[in-house]
Amino acid sequence: SILGDAAASNPEILATPETCTALIDVMMLAFQHDSLLVSIPVLHSFTKLLVAKNPTISSAMGQRVAVLLGTCSQRLIKYESLSHEELPVILYLNEDFENPPELHSFLGNYRRYCIAVIESIAFYMPQEAVGHILDQTVQMIDTICQEFRPPFPSTGPAKTPIPVLQLESQASVLRSTMNGFIQWYGKASRPDSKSDQHTTNNVYGVTLTSLRDFCYKLMTMRPQHPEIARLITHIAVNVLVKTLQGQPE
């Protein structure tokens, strides 16, 4: 993470594209480690590398968009609600933190960095980011609708089913993606922007169509669990509202 921070501030230390690729590959391994305590310094570095105005760094990061978005999406889940699950990430968290307030603060920071990464990718690579996240969301909901059927397990009043937690976190992923996309369009469509307006309008129009098709697809799904149904409706409405907010007057 120290090298990543240094590269974000002084890209010239990366003498060749191969050096940049090797560095980011090593960082990706640490980032995907099951210990979030190991992962978070690299995640923080990625928030800086994504906004570094250097073509070599941008190209190397762009080639890893799918892994970045996938991992950040998975890790936006509320791990506090999974404290009794036998998952590798949870086992590390239980080992690394004994104080619940410290754990809560740490996870809040981790999620904040994940959101920053998602928003940055959606800002700098809007079409790729939106397309990836929409496909990811549809696949998740399809799986939940097929596998999460009655009779539902008894979770007790204080425990939320894992599919519900997963869909809640995916709603946050979509919000962050939409925020980055709208920020991109707001900047790229300004009269003083250096972006090619024809390309900007084409990307915006294609992405808008994809977003609307996505919402209609969600409305055709038939989940069995009432909270899943509520979340699907919430996601569709939120995306439609965001697309309307992003449209020029």
XYZ file of N, CA and C in Angstrom:
747
model
N 0.831 -1.205 0.000
C 0.000 0.000 0.000
C 0.870 1.262 0.000
N 2.048 1.187 0.630
C 2.957 2.341 0.639
C 3.428 2.641 -0.780
N 3.782 1.594 -1.526
C 4.195 1.787 -2.914
C 3.039 2.309 -3.764
N 1.839 1.816 -3.493
C 0.672 2.286 -4.228
C 0.409 3.759 -3.988
N 0.510 4.185 -2.730
C 0.320 5.605 -2.405
C 1.387 6.454 -3.092
N 2.635 5.944 -3.075
C 3.726 6.689 -3.702
C 3.518 6.799 -5.212
N 3.054 5.714 -5.838
C 2.807 5.727 -7.278
C 1.678 6.684 -7.649
N 0.643 6.761 -6.785
C -0.466 7.677 -7.051
C 0.000 9.131 -7.008
N 0.944 9.430 -6.104
C 1.452 10.801 -5.970
C 2.544 11.113 -6.984
N 3.371 10.097 -7.292
C 4.504 10.296 -8.210
C 4.564 9.140 -9.208
N 3.708 9.165 -10.231
C 3.639 8.047 -11.181
C 4.959 7.746 -11.878
N 5.870 8.729 -11.917
C 7.131 8.518 -12.624
C 8.018 7.453 -11.977
N 7.717 7.075 -10.726
C 8.521 6.022 -10.092
C 8.257 4.660 -10.727
N 7.143 4.562 -11.456
C 6.849 3.324 -12.184
C 7.489 3.447 -13.559
N 8.689 2.905 -13.674
C 9.511 3.151 -14.861
C 8.885 2.614 -16.145
N 8.190 1.491 -16.060
C 7.610 0.865 -17.258
C 6.190 0.395 -16.965
N 5.383 0.170 -18.000
C 4.039 -0.396 -17.796
C 4.091 -1.749 -17.093
N 5.144 -2.529 -17.357
C 5.282 -3.831 -16.720
C 5.448 -3.695 -15.211
N 6.197 -2.680 -14.793
C 6.377 -2.425 -13.362
C 5.043 -2.068 -12.714
N 4.277 -1.240 -13.399
C 2.954 -0.838 -12.894
C 2.035 -2.044 -12.771
N 2.023 -2.883 -13.804
C 1.176 -4.078 -13.780
C 1.565 -5.020 -12.649
N 2.871 -5.210 -12.473
C 3.346 -6.107 -11.409
C 2.946 -5.587 -10.038
N 3.088 -4.276 -9.827
C 2.716 -3.678 -8.543
C 1.228 -3.869 -8.264
N 0.393 -3.561 -9.232
C -1.049 -3.651 -9.020
C -1.491 -5.104 -8.849
N -0.823 -6.032 -9.534
C -1.147 -7.448 -9.353
C -0.883 -7.896 -7.915
N 0.244 -7.464 -7.356
C 0.562 -7.806 -5.962
C -0.455 -7.154 -5.021
N -0.806 -5.911 -5.303
C -1.792 -5.215 -4.479
C -3.153 -5.904 -4.537
N -3.512 -6.419 -5.716
C -4.797 -7.094 -5.849
C -4.856 -8.340 -4.972
N -3.751 -9.049 -4.860
C -3.710 -10.239 -4.008
C -3.979 -9.868 -2.548
N -3.327 -8.796 -2.099
C -3.533 -8.353 -0.718
C -4.955 -7.831 -0.520
N -5.472 -7.130 -1.517
C -6.813 -6.564 -1.435
C -7.884 -7.642 -1.267
N -7.685 -8.781 -1.937
C -8.684 -9.853 -1.891
C -8.492 -10.816 -0.720
N -7.526 -10.519 0.140
C -7.294 -11.381 1.301
C -8.540 -11.400 2.182
N -8.798 -12.545 2.809
C -9.993 -12.672 3.650
C -9.930 -11.796 4.899
N -8.745 -11.395 5.324
C -8.633 -10.471 6.453
C -8.825 -9.048 5.954
N -9.885 -8.402 6.379
C -10.129 -7.020 5.964
C -9.084 -6.079 6.532
N -8.451 -6.496 7.632
C -7.388 -5.688 8.224
C -6.162 -5.667 7.308
N -5.916 -6.777 6.622
C -4.843 -6.840 5.624
C -5.249 -6.073 4.373
N -6.505 -6.157 4.023
C -7.015 -5.600 2.772
C -7.153 -4.081 2.776
N -7.511 -3.499 3.909
C -7.920 -2.081 3.911
C -6.828 -1.092 3.488
N -5.549 -1.286 3.829
C -4.557 -0.317 3.345
C -4.474 -0.280 1.820
N -4.599 -1.449 1.196
C -4.548 -1.511 -0.264
C -5.820 -0.914 -0.865
N -6.958 -1.205 -0.256
C -8.218 -0.610 -0.706
C -8.123 0.913 -0.691
N -7.542 1.457 0.363
C -7.368 2.905 0.461
C -6.455 3.416 -0.652
N -5.385 2.660 -0.951
C -4.491 3.048 -2.043
C -5.214 3.049 -3.382
N -6.105 2.090 -3.580
C -6.856 2.032 -4.837
C -7.733 3.265 -5.028
N -8.254 3.821 -3.930
C -9.055 5.048 -4.070
C -8.209 6.183 -4.636
N -6.903 6.150 -4.371
C -5.992 7.181 -4.894
C -5.530 6.860 -6.314
N -5.215 5.587 -6.564
C -4.737 5.198 -7.891
C -5.803 5.401 -8.961
N -7.068 5.198 -8.595
C -8.148 5.352 -9.574
C -8.304 6.786 -10.061
N -7.884 7.748 -9.250
C -8.009 9.158 -9.654
C -6.672 9.740 -10.095
N -5.628 8.902 -10.145
C -4.321 9.374 -10.606
C -4.395 9.666 -12.105
N -3.977 10.846 -12.491
C -4.070 11.236 -13.906
C -2.819 10.775 -14.638
N -2.730 9.449 -14.796
C -1.588 8.848 -15.470
C -2.096 7.718 -16.355
N -1.807 7.750 -17.657
C -2.384 6.748 -18.569
C -1.951 5.318 -18.264
N -0.719 5.124 -17.795
C -0.249 3.764 -17.494
C -1.009 3.183 -16.312
N -1.164 4.000 -15.252
C -1.914 3.542 -14.076
C -3.381 3.323 -14.435
N -3.949 4.260 -15.185
C -5.367 4.144 -15.562
C -5.625 2.884 -16.374
N -4.690 2.573 -17.286
C -4.853 1.369 -18.106
C -4.777 0.105 -17.253
N -3.804 0.061 -16.346
C -3.645 -1.120 -15.489
C -4.848 -1.301 -14.569
N -5.366 -0.207 -14.012
C -6.540 -0.296 -13.147
C -7.776 -0.671 -13.961
N -7.869 -0.144 -15.176
C -9.017 -0.430 -16.018
C -9.142 -1.903 -16.373
N -8.003 -2.593 -16.472
C -8.017 -4.016 -16.794
C -8.506 -4.871 -15.622
N -8.614 -4.254 -14.452
C -9.009 -5.007 -13.255
C -10.344 -4.521 -12.681
N -11.116 -3.858 -13.525
C -12.393 -3.292 -13.088
C -13.335 -4.365 -12.555
N -13.422 -5.492 -13.247
C -14.370 -6.542 -12.836
C -14.050 -7.053 -11.430
N -12.768 -7.280 -11.147
C -12.371 -7.780 -9.824
C -12.598 -6.711 -8.758
N -12.254 -5.474 -9.072
C -12.452 -4.381 -8.114
C -13.926 -4.213 -7.768
N -14.769 -4.161 -8.793
C -16.203 -3.987 -8.555
C -16.793 -5.195 -7.832
N -16.380 -6.383 -8.231
C -16.920 -7.586 -7.607
C -16.561 -7.689 -6.136
N -15.296 -7.430 -5.820
C -14.852 -7.547 -4.429
C -15.446 -6.447 -3.566
N -15.444 -5.220 -4.062
C -16.038 -4.116 -3.294
C -17.529 -4.347 -3.070
N -18.204 -4.887 -4.071
C -19.641 -5.162 -3.935
C -19.891 -6.195 -2.849
N -19.125 -7.270 -2.866
C -19.298 -8.318 -1.862
C -19.049 -7.793 -0.456
N -18.099 -6.886 -0.321
C -17.669 -6.458 1.006
C -18.411 -5.245 1.548
N -19.444 -4.832 0.837
C -20.332 -3.804 1.388
C -21.390 -4.406 2.304
N -21.439 -5.720 2.381
C -22.423 -6.380 3.231
C -22.186 -6.025 4.702
N -23.242 -6.045 5.494
C -23.118 -5.710 6.922
C -22.583 -6.920 7.690
N -21.267 -6.966 7.808
C -20.645 -8.104 8.499
C -21.038 -8.162 9.967
N -21.429 -7.017 10.533
C -21.859 -7.011 11.929
C -23.045 -7.954 12.152
N -23.859 -8.119 11.108
C -25.034 -8.991 11.218
C -24.710 -10.449 10.920
N -23.449 -10.729 10.614
C -23.043 -12.095 10.281
C -22.031 -12.641 11.280
N -22.012 -12.057 12.468
C -20.949 -12.365 13.435
C -20.895 -13.829 13.849
N -21.991 -14.566 13.679
C -22.016 -15.972 14.098
C -21.855 -16.938 12.921
N -21.624 -16.388 11.726
C -21.462 -17.247 10.558
C -20.015 -17.745 10.461
N -19.861 -18.981 10.015
C -18.523 -19.574 9.863
C -17.954 -19.227 8.478
N -17.727 -17.938 8.247
C -17.161 -17.469 6.990
C -15.734 -16.987 7.236
N -14.812 -17.167 6.273
C -13.419 -16.757 6.485
C -13.272 -15.304 6.916
N -14.012 -14.392 6.266
C -13.910 -12.973 6.633
C -14.346 -12.760 8.080
N -15.427 -13.413 8.485
C -15.946 -13.272 9.851
C -14.955 -13.840 10.863
N -14.352 -14.974 10.545
C -13.382 -15.580 11.458
C -12.203 -14.639 11.692
N -11.735 -13.995 10.642
C -10.651 -13.020 10.797
C -11.095 -11.813 11.620
N -12.303 -11.318 11.340
C -12.799 -10.157 12.091
C -12.922 -10.481 13.576
N -13.431 -11.668 13.886
C -13.563 -12.067 15.292
C -12.201 -12.206 15.966
N -11.195 -12.564 15.183
C -9.841 -12.701 15.717
C -9.154 -11.338 15.865
N -9.410 -10.448 14.913
C -8.701 -9.163 14.871
C -9.308 -8.105 15.781
N -10.589 -8.239 16.120
C -11.264 -7.209 16.911
C -11.986 -7.844 18.104
N -11.727 -7.315 19.283
C -12.426 -7.759 20.483
C -13.443 -6.731 20.949
N -13.251 -5.494 20.504
C -14.098 -4.392 20.939
C -15.137 -4.081 19.858
N -16.434 -4.304 20.112
C -17.465 -4.058 19.089
C -17.453 -2.638 18.513
N -17.280 -1.580 19.330
C -17.239 -0.238 18.729
C -16.083 -0.061 17.737
N -14.922 -0.651 18.049
C -13.786 -0.570 17.124
C -14.092 -1.304 15.829
N -14.724 -2.459 15.943
C -15.100 -3.223 14.756
C -16.096 -2.442 13.908
N -17.083 -1.847 14.550
C -18.098 -1.068 13.837
C -17.454 0.102 13.095
N -16.535 0.803 13.756
C -15.844 1.926 13.127
C -14.992 1.461 11.952
N -14.284 0.354 12.150
C -13.441 -0.190 11.085
C -14.266 -0.564 9.857
N -15.367 -1.278 10.075
C -16.205 -1.701 8.954
C -16.840 -0.504 8.250
N -17.158 0.536 9.020
C -17.684 1.748 8.403
C -16.671 2.380 7.457
N -15.407 2.416 7.881
C -14.346 2.953 7.016
C -14.124 2.070 5.799
N -14.169 0.759 6.018
C -13.965 -0.163 4.891
C -15.059 0.031 3.844
N -16.296 0.123 4.298
C -17.399 0.319 3.348
C -17.278 1.669 2.643
N -16.810 2.679 3.361
C -16.647 4.009 2.750
C -15.631 3.961 1.612
N -14.533 3.244 1.815
C -13.530 3.112 0.758
C -14.076 2.304 -0.419
N -14.861 1.262 -0.125
C -15.479 0.480 -1.206
C -16.384 1.358 -2.059
N -17.178 2.182 -1.402
C -18.080 3.090 -2.127
C -17.283 4.070 -2.974
N -16.166 4.585 -2.434
C -15.327 5.519 -3.183
C -14.749 4.865 -4.434
N -14.333 3.601 -4.319
C -13.799 2.868 -5.477
C -14.889 2.694 -6.532
N -16.077 2.279 -6.119
C -17.172 2.056 -7.069
C -17.549 3.364 -7.769
N -17.669 4.444 -7.014
C -18.027 5.737 -7.607
C -16.957 6.214 -8.584
N -15.684 6.023 -8.236
C -14.599 6.445 -9.128
C -14.611 5.661 -10.429
N -14.826 4.353 -10.346
C -14.877 3.539 -11.564
C -16.054 3.967 -12.431
N -17.206 4.234 -11.809
C -18.380 4.671 -12.567
C -18.166 6.052 -13.185
N -17.347 6.878 -12.556
C -17.058 8.219 -13.076
C -16.101 8.145 -14.266
N -15.038 7.356 -14.139
C -14.016 7.305 -15.187
C -14.310 6.279 -16.272
N -15.104 5.260 -15.960
C -15.458 4.222 -16.944
C -16.957 3.943 -16.836
N -17.796 4.926 -17.145
C -19.236 4.818 -16.857
C -19.934 3.642 -17.534
N -19.689 3.450 -18.823
C -20.417 2.397 -19.534
C -20.029 1.021 -19.027
N -18.718 0.811 -18.809
C -18.242 -0.483 -18.313
C -18.763 -0.755 -16.905
N -18.697 0.259 -16.049
C -19.111 0.077 -14.651
C -20.601 -0.213 -14.540
N -21.408 0.598 -15.207
C -22.856 0.410 -15.119
C -23.252 -0.950 -15.682
N -22.698 -1.317 -16.826
C -23.027 -2.607 -17.424
C -22.663 -3.773 -16.516
N -21.483 -3.683 -15.911
C -21.038 -4.764 -15.018
C -21.943 -4.880 -13.798
N -22.271 -3.749 -13.182
C -23.081 -3.762 -11.959
C -24.513 -4.204 -12.254
N -25.075 -3.806 -13.375
C -26.435 -4.249 -13.717
C -26.472 -5.760 -13.917
N -25.492 -6.294 -14.654
C -25.436 -7.747 -14.858
C -25.252 -8.471 -13.531
N -24.390 -7.940 -12.699
C -24.125 -8.536 -11.389
C -25.382 -8.568 -10.531
N -26.147 -7.487 -10.587
C -27.369 -7.394 -9.787
C -28.440 -8.365 -10.272
N -28.624 -8.423 -11.587
C -29.620 -9.347 -12.150
C -29.270 -10.790 -11.798
N -27.990 -11.130 -11.921
C -27.549 -12.486 -11.593
C -27.803 -12.805 -10.124
N -27.509 -11.845 -9.242
C -27.736 -12.055 -7.813
C -29.218 -12.274 -7.516
N -30.072 -11.411 -8.073
C -31.506 -11.518 -7.789
C -32.080 -12.800 -8.373
N -31.624 -13.175 -9.572
C -32.069 -14.437 -10.172
C -31.752 -15.614 -9.239
N -30.528 -15.619 -8.721
C -30.104 -16.703 -7.830
C -30.936 -16.715 -6.551
N -31.161 -15.530 -5.985
C -31.955 -15.438 -4.755
C -33.386 -15.918 -4.993
N -33.980 -15.494 -6.107
C -35.362 -15.895 -6.395
C -35.486 -17.405 -6.588
N -34.458 -18.025 -7.159
C -34.505 -19.461 -7.406
C -34.223 -20.285 -6.147
N -33.319 -19.779 -5.299
C -32.852 -20.587 -4.167
C -33.495 -20.216 -2.834
N -33.949 -18.981 -2.688
C -34.492 -18.529 -1.405
C -36.014 -18.638 -1.443
N -36.500 -19.842 -1.152
C -37.923 -20.144 -1.263
C -38.449 -20.709 0.061
N -39.764 -20.650 0.255
C -40.350 -21.228 1.469
C -40.104 -22.735 1.516
N -40.066 -23.314 2.696
C -40.179 -22.621 3.991
C -38.871 -21.912 4.349
N -38.978 -20.656 4.785
C -37.796 -19.882 5.118
C -37.280 -20.285 6.494
N -35.943 -20.286 6.677
C -35.391 -20.663 7.990
C -35.807 -19.676 9.058
N -35.979 -20.166 10.268
C -36.313 -19.299 11.395
C -35.057 -18.560 11.833
N -35.057 -17.223 11.706
C -33.866 -16.430 12.006
C -33.988 -15.663 13.310
N -35.170 -15.612 13.886
C -35.336 -14.836 15.111
C -35.519 -13.364 14.792
N -36.013 -12.589 15.756
C -36.341 -11.190 15.501
C -35.129 -10.312 15.211
N -33.922 -10.707 15.678
C -32.755 -9.832 15.549
C -31.825 -10.247 14.417
N -32.136 -11.336 13.711
C -31.231 -11.847 12.687
C -31.854 -11.726 11.309
N -31.140 -11.075 10.398
C -31.622 -10.879 9.038
C -31.074 -11.987 8.151
N -31.908 -12.585 7.286
C -31.419 -13.629 6.387
C -30.284 -13.111 5.494
N -29.332 -13.977 5.202
C -28.174 -13.572 4.396
C -28.585 -13.034 3.017
N -29.534 -13.645 2.295
C -29.921 -13.075 0.994
C -30.433 -11.636 1.103
N -31.114 -11.322 2.181
C -31.589 -9.950 2.385
C -30.406 -9.011 2.585
N -29.439 -9.431 3.394
C -28.234 -8.620 3.607
C -27.476 -8.419 2.299
N -27.403 -9.462 1.490
C -26.699 -9.359 0.215
C -27.377 -8.360 -0.711
N -28.700 -8.396 -0.741
C -29.427 -7.488 -1.634
C -29.387 -6.059 -1.101
N -29.385 -5.889 0.217
C -29.224 -4.552 0.787
C -27.884 -3.945 0.376
N -26.836 -4.758 0.444
C -25.516 -4.250 0.059
C -25.464 -3.958 -1.440
N -26.162 -4.768 -2.239
C -26.177 -4.520 -3.686
C -26.927 -3.236 -4.011
N -27.922 -2.902 -3.208
C -28.613 -1.620 -3.392
C -27.640 -0.464 -3.174
N -26.742 -0.598 -2.206
C -25.710 0.423 -1.970
C -24.745 0.499 -3.147
N -24.414 -0.659 -3.708
C -23.529 -0.699 -4.878
C -24.154 0.077 -6.039
N -25.440 -0.163 -6.276
C -26.135 0.528 -7.364
C -26.209 2.030 -7.123
N -26.465 2.426 -5.872
C -26.506 3.858 -5.543
C -25.162 4.513 -5.867
N -24.089 3.863 -5.450
C -22.752 4.411 -5.678
C -22.442 4.480 -7.169
N -22.837 3.442 -7.906
C -22.613 3.425 -9.353
C -23.374 4.555 -10.026
N -24.617 4.743 -9.644
C -25.418 5.815 -10.228
C -24.846 7.184 -9.898
N -24.363 7.353 -8.669
C -23.756 8.635 -8.292
C -22.554 8.950 -9.175
N -21.683 7.936 -9.372
C -20.517 8.151 -10.231
C -20.907 8.433 -11.666
N -21.914 7.722 -12.174
C -22.370 7.912 -13.547
C -22.943 9.314 -13.754
N -23.754 9.764 -12.813
C -24.369 11.091 -12.935
C -23.303 12.190 -12.831
N -22.313 11.987 -11.954
C -21.210 12.951 -11.860
C -20.428 13.018 -13.173
N -20.200 11.844 -13.779
C -19.506 11.824 -15.074
C -20.283 12.623 -16.112
N -21.588 12.357 -16.221
C -22.371 13.033 -17.246
C -22.447 14.539 -16.975
N -22.585 14.914 -15.701
C -22.635 16.330 -15.354
C -21.378 17.065 -15.791
N -20.226 16.412 -15.648
C -18.967 17.048 -16.042
C -18.744 16.978 -17.548
N -19.004 15.797 -18.134
C -18.712 15.595 -19.554
C -19.643 16.379 -20.469
N -20.848 16.717 -19.996
C -21.824 17.408 -20.843
C -21.765 18.925 -20.712
N -20.882 19.428 -19.861
C -20.776 20.886 -19.721
C -20.234 21.497 -21.018
N -20.663 22.704 -21.344
C -20.177 23.343 -22.579
C -18.655 23.496 -22.629
N -18.038 23.679 -21.463
C -16.588 23.878 -21.441
C -15.813 22.569 -21.302
N -16.523 21.442 -21.386
C -15.862 20.146 -21.237
C -15.007 19.832 -22.462
N -13.897 19.133 -22.232
C -13.015 18.712 -23.324
C -13.475 17.393 -23.942
N -14.512 16.800 -23.381
C -15.020 15.534 -23.908
C -15.737 15.753 -25.232
N -15.670 14.756 -26.110
C -16.400 14.803 -27.368
C -17.891 14.647 -27.063
N -18.676 15.636 -27.422
C -20.088 15.644 -27.043
C -20.882 14.531 -27.719
N -20.509 14.191 -28.945
C -21.219 13.105 -29.629
C -20.999 11.790 -28.894
N -19.746 11.524 -28.505
C -19.433 10.294 -27.760
C -20.125 10.301 -26.408
N -20.090 11.452 -25.730
C -20.728 11.571 -24.417
C -22.219 11.270 -24.507
N -22.890 11.885 -25.468
C -24.337 11.682 -25.613
C -24.663 10.242 -26.008
N -23.791 9.633 -26.809
C -24.022 8.248 -27.219
C -23.888 7.304 -26.020
N -22.827 7.476 -25.230
C -22.628 6.645 -24.037
C -23.786 6.848 -23.060
N -24.185 8.098 -22.887
C -25.281 8.396 -21.965
C -26.581 7.739 -22.431
N -26.889 7.855 -23.724
C -28.127 7.295 -24.247
C -28.164 5.776 -24.146
N -27.058 5.128 -24.504
C -26.994 3.667 -24.436
C -27.126 3.197 -22.988
N -26.436 3.886 -22.080
C -26.472 3.496 -20.670
C -27.862 3.724 -20.082
N -28.493 4.818 -20.474
C -29.842 5.101 -19.985
C -30.819 4.013 -20.415
N -30.694 3.566 -21.651
C -31.542 2.473 -22.138
C -31.301 1.202 -21.335
N -30.036 0.924 -21.042
C -29.697 -0.264 -20.240
C -30.306 -0.176 -18.848
N -30.279 1.002 -18.262
C -30.834 1.193 -16.917
C -32.349 0.989 -16.910
N -33.022 1.502 -17.917
C -34.476 1.333 -17.983
C -34.841 -0.129 -18.223
N -34.109 -0.793 -19.115
C -34.359 -2.211 -19.367
C -34.137 -3.021 -18.092
N -33.129 -2.641 -17.341
C -32.826 -3.309 -16.073
C -34.005 -3.188 -15.108
N -34.557 -1.992 -14.999
C -35.688 -1.775 -14.085
C -36.908 -2.579 -14.502
N -37.185 -2.615 -15.796
C -38.326 -3.407 -16.270
C -38.111 -4.893 -15.989
N -36.864 -5.342 -16.147
C -36.547 -6.747 -15.875
C -36.788 -7.077 -14.402
N -36.406 -6.153 -13.521
C -36.621 -6.386 -12.092
C -38.096 -6.536 -11.774
N -38.927 -5.760 -12.446
C -40.354 -5.799 -12.170
C -41.016 -7.091 -12.633
N -40.330 -7.871 -13.467
C -40.892 -9.147 -13.915
C -40.508 -10.297 -12.981
N -39.612 -10.045 -12.046
C -39.152 -11.104 -11.144
C -40.175 -11.344 -10.039
N -40.240 -12.576 -9.573
C -41.250 -12.953 -8.590
C -40.590 -13.596 -7.362
N -40.010 -12.795 -6.500
C -39.401 -13.349 -5.283
C -40.464 -13.854 -4.317
N -40.108 -14.828 -3.510
C -41.048 -15.419 -2.561
C -40.995 -14.743 -1.191
N -39.864 -14.136 -0.875
C -39.705 -13.515 0.442
C -40.138 -12.045 0.374
N -40.992 -11.586 1.284
C -41.519 -10.213 1.195
C -40.436 -9.128 1.271
N -39.385 -9.351 2.059
C -38.335 -8.337 2.171
C -37.506 -8.258 0.892
N -37.315 -9.397 0.243
C -36.625 -9.402 -1.049
C -37.457 -8.644 -2.078
N -38.769 -8.867 -2.066
C -39.661 -8.160 -2.994
C -39.598 -6.653 -2.758
N -39.582 -6.256 -1.489
C -39.502 -4.828 -1.158
C -38.199 -4.218 -1.655
N -37.099 -4.935 -1.463
C -35.790 -4.424 -1.873
C -35.675 -4.312 -3.391
N -36.235 -5.288 -4.112
C -36.203 -5.225 -5.574
C -36.951 -3.995 -6.072
N -38.123 -3.748 -5.495
C -38.904 -2.555 -5.870
C -38.138 -1.280 -5.524
N -37.520 -1.269 -4.347
C -36.736 -0.112 -3.909
C -35.590 0.159 -4.885
N -34.897 -0.897 -5.308
C -33.780 -0.737 -6.238
C -34.271 -0.157 -7.563
N -35.345 -0.710 -8.096
C -35.865 -0.244 -9.381
C -36.285 1.218 -9.319
N -37.001 1.591 -8.263
C -37.457 2.975 -8.116
C -36.266 3.916 -7.971
N -35.289 3.513 -7.160
C -34.122 4.363 -6.940
C -33.349 4.594 -8.236
N -33.171 3.552 -9.038
C -32.454 3.686 -10.304
C -33.220 4.598 -11.259
N -34.548 4.419 -11.339
C -35.349 5.277 -12.218
C -35.280 6.740 -11.786
N -35.361 6.986 -10.492
C -35.281 8.358 -9.982
C -33.926 8.970 -10.311
N -32.859 8.182 -10.128
C -31.513 8.680 -10.409
C -31.333 9.003 -11.892
N -31.888 8.161 -12.758
C -31.739 8.421 -14.193
C -32.494 9.690 -14.580
N -33.646 9.921 -13.963
C -34.396 11.151 -14.247
C -33.657 12.363 -13.733
N -32.997 12.236 -12.561
C -32.224 13.346 -12.020
C -31.035 13.676 -12.898
N -30.487 12.659 -13.539
C -29.289 12.866 -14.366
C -29.597 13.414 -15.738
N -30.864 13.443 -16.149
C -31.196 13.912 -17.486
C -31.117 15.439 -17.562
N -30.682 15.957 -18.701
C -30.709 17.408 -18.882
C -32.132 17.904 -18.920
N -32.309 19.157 -18.554
C -33.664 19.719 -18.524
C -34.222 19.838 -19.950
